[in-house]
mmCIF file of C-alpha atoms in Angstrom:
data_model
loop_
_atom_site.group_PDB
_atom_site.id
_atom_site.type_symbol
_atom_site.label_atom_id
_atom_site.label_comp_id
_atom_site.label_asym_id
_atom_site.label_seq_id
_atom_site.Cartn_x
_atom_site.Cartn_y
_atom_site.Cartn_z
ATOM 1 C CA MET M 11 -173.284 105.551 -92.854
ATOM 2 C CA SER M 12 -175.091 108.536 -91.404
ATOM 3 C CA LEU M 13 -176.214 108.857 -87.815
ATOM 4 C CA VAL M 14 -179.821 108.177 -86.863
ATOM 5 C CA LEU M 15 -179.880 111.145 -84.472
ATOM 6 C CA ASP M 16 -180.952 114.266 -86.375
ATOM 7 C CA ALA M 17 -178.457 117.061 -87.019
ATOM 8 C CA ALA M 18 -180.092 119.458 -84.529
ATOM 9 C CA ALA M 19 -179.741 116.913 -81.728
ATOM 10 C CA GLN M 20 -176.143 116.193 -82.761
ATOM 11 C CA ASP M 21 -175.400 119.909 -82.576
ATOM 12 C CA LEU M 22 -177.130 120.301 -79.201
ATOM 13 C CA LEU M 23 -175.276 117.400 -77.609
ATOM 14 C CA PHE M 24 -171.879 117.640 -79.305
ATOM 15 C CA ARG M 25 -170.984 119.963 -82.178
ATOM 16 C CA GLU M 26 -172.333 123.241 -80.784
ATOM 17 C CA ALA M 27 -172.120 122.297 -77.098
ATOM 18 C CA ARG M 28 -169.335 123.949 -75.155
ATOM 19 C CA THR M 29 -168.081 124.321 -71.620
ATOM 20 C CA ALA M 30 -169.821 127.416 -70.268
ATOM 21 C CA ASN M 31 -167.805 129.942 -68.285
ATOM 22 C CA THR M 32 -170.599 132.402 -67.497
ATOM 23 C CA PHE M 33 -174.281 131.854 -66.765
ATOM 24 C CA THR M 34 -177.496 133.836 -66.581
ATOM 25 C CA ASP M 35 -179.296 133.960 -63.241
ATOM 26 C CA GLU M 36 -182.179 131.832 -64.563
ATOM 27 C CA PRO M 37 -182.655 129.058 -61.994
ATOM 28 C CA VAL M 38 -182.172 125.361 -62.700
ATOM 29 C CA THR M 39 -185.169 123.579 -61.213
ATOM 30 C CA ASP M 40 -185.351 120.335 -59.287
ATOM 31 C CA GLU M 41 -187.608 119.061 -62.064
ATOM 32 C CA GLN M 42 -184.890 119.682 -64.644
ATOM 33 C CA VAL M 43 -182.312 117.861 -62.539
ATOM 34 C CA GLN M 44 -184.729 114.955 -62.004
ATOM 35 C CA ALA M 45 -185.353 114.763 -65.773
ATOM 36 C CA ILE M 46 -181.592 114.767 -66.423
ATOM 37 C CA TYR M 47 -181.039 111.947 -63.943
ATOM 38 C CA ASP M 48 -184.021 109.941 -65.224
ATOM 39 C CA LEU M 49 -182.434 110.015 -68.689
ATOM 40 C CA VAL M 50 -178.789 109.408 -67.886
ATOM 41 C CA LYS M 51 -179.330 106.644 -65.327
ATOM 42 C CA PHE M 52 -179.747 104.286 -68.272
ATOM 43 C CA GLY M 53 -176.161 104.740 -69.465
ATOM 44 C CA PRO M 54 -174.208 101.486 -69.076
ATOM 45 C CA THR M 55 -171.777 100.719 -66.268
ATOM 46 C CA ALA M 56 -169.978 97.451 -65.513
ATOM 47 C CA PHE M 57 -172.216 95.114 -63.493
ATOM 48 C CA ASN M 58 -174.760 97.952 -63.520
ATOM 49 C CA GLN M 59 -172.807 99.232 -60.509
ATOM 50 C CA SER M 60 -173.956 102.865 -60.977
ATOM 51 C CA PRO M 61 -171.432 104.380 -58.541
ATOM 52 C CA LEU M 62 -172.023 108.060 -59.373
ATOM 53 C CA ARG M 63 -173.332 110.183 -56.508
ATOM 54 C CA VAL M 64 -174.325 113.827 -56.885
ATOM 55 C CA VAL M 65 -174.331 116.637 -54.335
ATOM 56 C CA LEU M 66 -176.320 119.666 -55.542
ATOM 57 C CA VAL M 67 -175.081 122.965 -54.156
ATOM 58 C CA ARG M 68 -177.886 125.541 -54.148
ATOM 59 C CA SER M 69 -177.665 127.501 -50.909
ATOM 60 C CA ALA M 70 -175.511 130.593 -50.477
ATOM 61 C CA GLU M 71 -173.840 128.934 -47.484
ATOM 62 C CA GLY M 72 -173.073 125.768 -49.456
ATOM 63 C CA ARG M 73 -171.788 127.842 -52.368
ATOM 64 C CA GLU M 74 -169.460 129.785 -50.092
ATOM 65 C CA ARG M 75 -168.119 126.535 -48.607
ATOM 66 C CA LEU M 76 -167.514 125.109 -52.088
ATOM 67 C CA VAL M 77 -165.968 128.195 -53.702
ATOM 68 C CA ARG M 78 -163.142 128.326 -51.178
ATOM 69 C CA HIS M 79 -162.018 124.856 -52.359
ATOM 70 C CA MET M 80 -162.018 125.807 -56.054
ATOM 71 C CA ALA M 81 -158.896 126.870 -57.955
ATOM 72 C CA GLU M 82 -158.639 130.651 -58.197
ATOM 73 C CA GLY M 83 -159.673 130.802 -61.867
ATOM 74 C CA ASN M 84 -162.730 128.620 -61.255
ATOM 75 C CA ARG M 85 -164.114 130.541 -58.283
ATOM 76 C CA PRO M 86 -166.090 133.221 -60.178
ATOM 77 C CA LYS M 87 -167.767 130.610 -62.381
ATOM 78 C CA THR M 88 -168.794 128.468 -59.423
ATOM 79 C CA ALA M 89 -169.894 131.497 -57.414
ATOM 80 C CA THR M 90 -172.303 132.667 -60.127
ATOM 81 C CA ALA M 91 -173.699 129.484 -61.720
ATOM 82 C CA PRO M 92 -177.379 128.925 -60.878
ATOM 83 C CA LEU M 93 -176.639 125.349 -59.787
ATOM 84 C CA VAL M 94 -173.446 123.473 -59.025
ATOM 85 C CA ALA M 95 -173.157 119.685 -58.871
ATOM 86 C CA ILE M 96 -170.352 117.841 -57.137
ATOM 87 C CA LEU M 97 -169.986 114.498 -58.905
ATOM 88 C CA ALA M 98 -168.428 111.747 -56.823
ATOM 89 C CA ALA M 99 -167.667 108.030 -56.970
ATOM 90 C CA ASP M 100 -169.189 105.879 -54.238
ATOM 91 C CA ASN M 101 -166.491 103.397 -53.244
ATOM 92 C CA GLU M 102 -169.073 101.344 -51.361
ATOM 93 C CA PHE M 103 -171.326 100.967 -54.427
ATOM 94 C CA HIS M 104 -171.203 97.191 -54.007
ATOM 95 C CA GLU M 105 -173.766 97.424 -51.200
ATOM 96 C CA GLU M 106 -176.371 98.307 -53.858
ATOM 97 C CA LEU M 107 -175.450 95.467 -56.229
ATOM 98 C CA PRO M 108 -177.998 92.919 -54.933
ATOM 99 C CA ALA M 109 -180.752 95.353 -55.983
ATOM 100 C CA LEU M 110 -179.029 96.617 -59.142
ATOM 101 C CA LEU M 111 -177.929 93.197 -60.391
ATOM 102 C CA PRO M 112 -180.716 90.893 -59.138
ATOM 103 C CA HIS M 113 -179.760 88.014 -61.446
ATOM 104 C CA PHE M 114 -176.255 87.914 -59.902
ATOM 105 C CA PRO M 115 -176.467 89.365 -56.380
ATOM 106 C CA GLN M 116 -173.340 87.493 -55.275
ATOM 107 C CA ALA M 117 -171.243 89.803 -57.525
ATOM 108 C CA LYS M 118 -171.030 92.046 -54.464
ATOM 109 C CA ASP M 119 -168.793 89.520 -52.714
ATOM 110 C CA VAL M 120 -167.322 87.617 -55.660
ATOM 111 C CA PHE M 121 -165.827 90.646 -57.429
ATOM 112 C CA PHE M 122 -165.959 93.628 -55.075
ATOM 113 C CA SER M 123 -165.068 92.446 -51.584
ATOM 114 C CA GLU M 124 -161.741 94.339 -51.582
ATOM 115 C CA ARG M 125 -161.653 98.130 -51.273
ATOM 116 C CA PRO M 126 -158.885 98.782 -53.856
ATOM 117 C CA VAL M 127 -160.886 96.854 -56.484
ATOM 118 C CA ARG M 128 -164.001 98.860 -55.627
ATOM 119 C CA GLU M 129 -162.147 102.175 -55.802
ATOM 120 C CA SER M 130 -160.791 101.363 -59.252
ATOM 121 C CA ALA M 131 -164.180 100.206 -60.543
ATOM 122 C CA ALA M 132 -166.024 103.120 -58.955
ATOM 123 C CA GLY M 133 -163.625 105.681 -60.434
ATOM 124 C CA LEU M 134 -163.934 104.338 -63.969
ATOM 125 C CA ASN M 135 -167.677 103.757 -63.958
ATOM 126 C CA ALA M 136 -168.593 106.980 -62.140
ATOM 127 C CA ALA M 137 -166.472 108.853 -64.708
ATOM 128 C CA LEU M 138 -168.579 107.227 -67.438
ATOM 129 C CA GLN M 139 -171.699 108.358 -65.620
ATOM 130 C CA ALA M 140 -170.275 111.862 -65.233
ATOM 131 C CA ALA M 141 -169.937 112.042 -69.024
ATOM 132 C CA TYR M 142 -173.544 110.869 -69.377
ATOM 133 C CA PHE M 143 -174.539 113.548 -66.859
ATOM 134 C CA ILE M 144 -172.905 116.303 -68.929
ATOM 135 C CA ILE M 145 -174.712 115.079 -72.058
ATOM 136 C CA GLY M 146 -177.951 114.975 -70.045
ATOM 137 C CA VAL M 147 -177.473 118.596 -68.979
ATOM 138 C CA ARG M 148 -177.074 119.509 -72.649
ATOM 139 C CA ALA M 149 -180.169 117.464 -73.553
ATOM 140 C CA ALA M 150 -182.110 119.606 -71.053
ATOM 141 C CA GLY M 151 -181.114 122.704 -73.022
ATOM 142 C CA LEU M 152 -178.649 123.814 -70.360
ATOM 143 C CA ALA M 153 -174.913 124.383 -70.424
ATOM 144 C CA ALA M 154 -172.461 122.480 -68.271
ATOM 145 C CA GLY M 155 -169.136 123.763 -67.021
ATOM 146 C CA PRO M 156 -167.255 120.686 -65.741
ATOM 147 C CA MET M 157 -164.067 121.394 -63.789
ATOM 148 C CA THR M 158 -161.403 119.436 -61.955
ATOM 149 C CA GLY M 159 -159.470 122.444 -60.677
ATOM 150 C CA TYR M 160 -160.156 122.216 -56.953
ATOM 151 C CA ASP M 161 -158.851 120.911 -53.656
ATOM 152 C CA ALA M 162 -160.178 117.347 -53.774
ATOM 153 C CA ALA M 163 -159.362 116.571 -50.137
ATOM 154 C CA GLY M 164 -161.103 119.763 -49.040
ATOM 155 C CA ILE M 165 -164.245 119.013 -51.047
ATOM 156 C CA GLN M 166 -164.290 115.433 -49.807
ATOM 157 C CA LYS M 167 -164.054 116.576 -46.185
ATOM 158 C CA GLU M 168 -166.546 119.426 -46.603
ATOM 159 C CA PHE M 169 -169.252 117.673 -48.642
ATOM 160 C CA LEU M 170 -168.592 113.933 -48.789
ATOM 161 C CA ASP M 171 -166.966 111.292 -46.611
ATOM 162 C CA GLY M 172 -164.154 108.756 -46.814
ATOM 163 C CA ASP M 173 -166.271 106.439 -48.938
ATOM 164 C CA HIS M 174 -166.856 109.004 -51.710
ATOM 165 C CA THR M 175 -164.184 110.370 -54.055
ATOM 166 C CA PRO M 176 -164.874 113.677 -55.838
ATOM 167 C CA LEU M 177 -164.550 113.430 -59.631
ATOM 168 C CA MET M 178 -165.522 116.887 -60.834
ATOM 169 C CA VAL M 179 -167.547 119.972 -60.109
ATOM 170 C CA VAL M 180 -170.094 120.922 -62.771
ATOM 171 C CA ASN M 181 -171.564 124.415 -63.047
ATOM 172 C CA ILE M 182 -175.028 124.239 -64.631
ATOM 173 C CA GLY M 183 -177.327 126.838 -66.159
ATOM 174 C CA LYS M 184 -178.199 128.883 -69.200
ATOM 175 C CA PRO M 185 -175.060 130.350 -70.788
ATOM 176 C CA GLY M 186 -174.448 134.004 -70.017
ATOM 177 C CA GLU M 187 -172.633 136.767 -71.851
ATOM 178 C CA ASP M 188 -169.283 135.740 -73.363
ATOM 179 C CA ALA M 189 -169.835 132.205 -72.078
ATOM 180 C CA TRP M 190 -167.572 130.454 -74.562
ATOM 181 C CA PHE M 191 -163.842 130.349 -75.080
ATOM 182 C CA PRO M 192 -162.793 129.708 -78.714
ATOM 183 C CA ARG M 193 -163.151 126.031 -79.554
ATOM 184 C CA SER M 194 -159.877 124.149 -79.324
ATOM 185 C CA PRO M 195 -158.808 121.770 -82.113
ATOM 186 C CA ARG M 196 -159.755 118.106 -82.113
ATOM 187 C CA LEU M 197 -157.791 115.132 -83.390
ATOM 188 C CA SER M 198 -158.877 113.745 -86.758
ATOM 189 C CA TYR M 199 -160.390 110.320 -87.247
ATOM 190 C CA ASP M 200 -157.134 109.005 -88.734
ATOM 191 C CA GLU M 201 -155.145 110.287 -85.772
ATOM 192 C CA VAL M 202 -157.349 108.383 -83.318
ATOM 193 C CA VAL M 203 -158.701 105.288 -85.052
ATOM 194 C CA LYS M 204 -156.495 102.421 -86.191
ATOM 195 C CA THR M 205 -157.672 99.206 -87.781
ATOM 196 C CA VAL M 206 -155.762 95.969 -87.279
#
């Protein structure tokens, strides 16, 4: 069975999409970010909990504060990307559940009254949303450079609080010169999929 999505869209979102390592200086607008969010917010999460939170780093001062928490090899990329997003999991997402799950508002207390349960759920579901976010960036015709090489405690203290756990930093923009590393191999269907 073939996919319904046309080949050009498949290429844009997956086959030709890569993690960008350099960017042009063309700005990423607030309108583009809003359009990305307005698309990816529809991706599913358990109980519609939607725990992803995003901090956009645009200012030179904010960029300087962020770069010092990045791993050495990631600093130049983060320093030069037109926009950088810190993606985080909100461990107090349950406070929004009465509005997000109006047919079952008591889920807030029935399932998520304990912090360790919330942290586990937030981490998994915000990671799903982070993947949607990366696809959304690609759908906007931009390149994403997601990274986890950073001082998580430093980023949390500098940009978040004790209720938010950083998941990744994503550099966003139009790819620059020599933006791509060679594509690494992927596992085959038979190596991944088993039928029982």
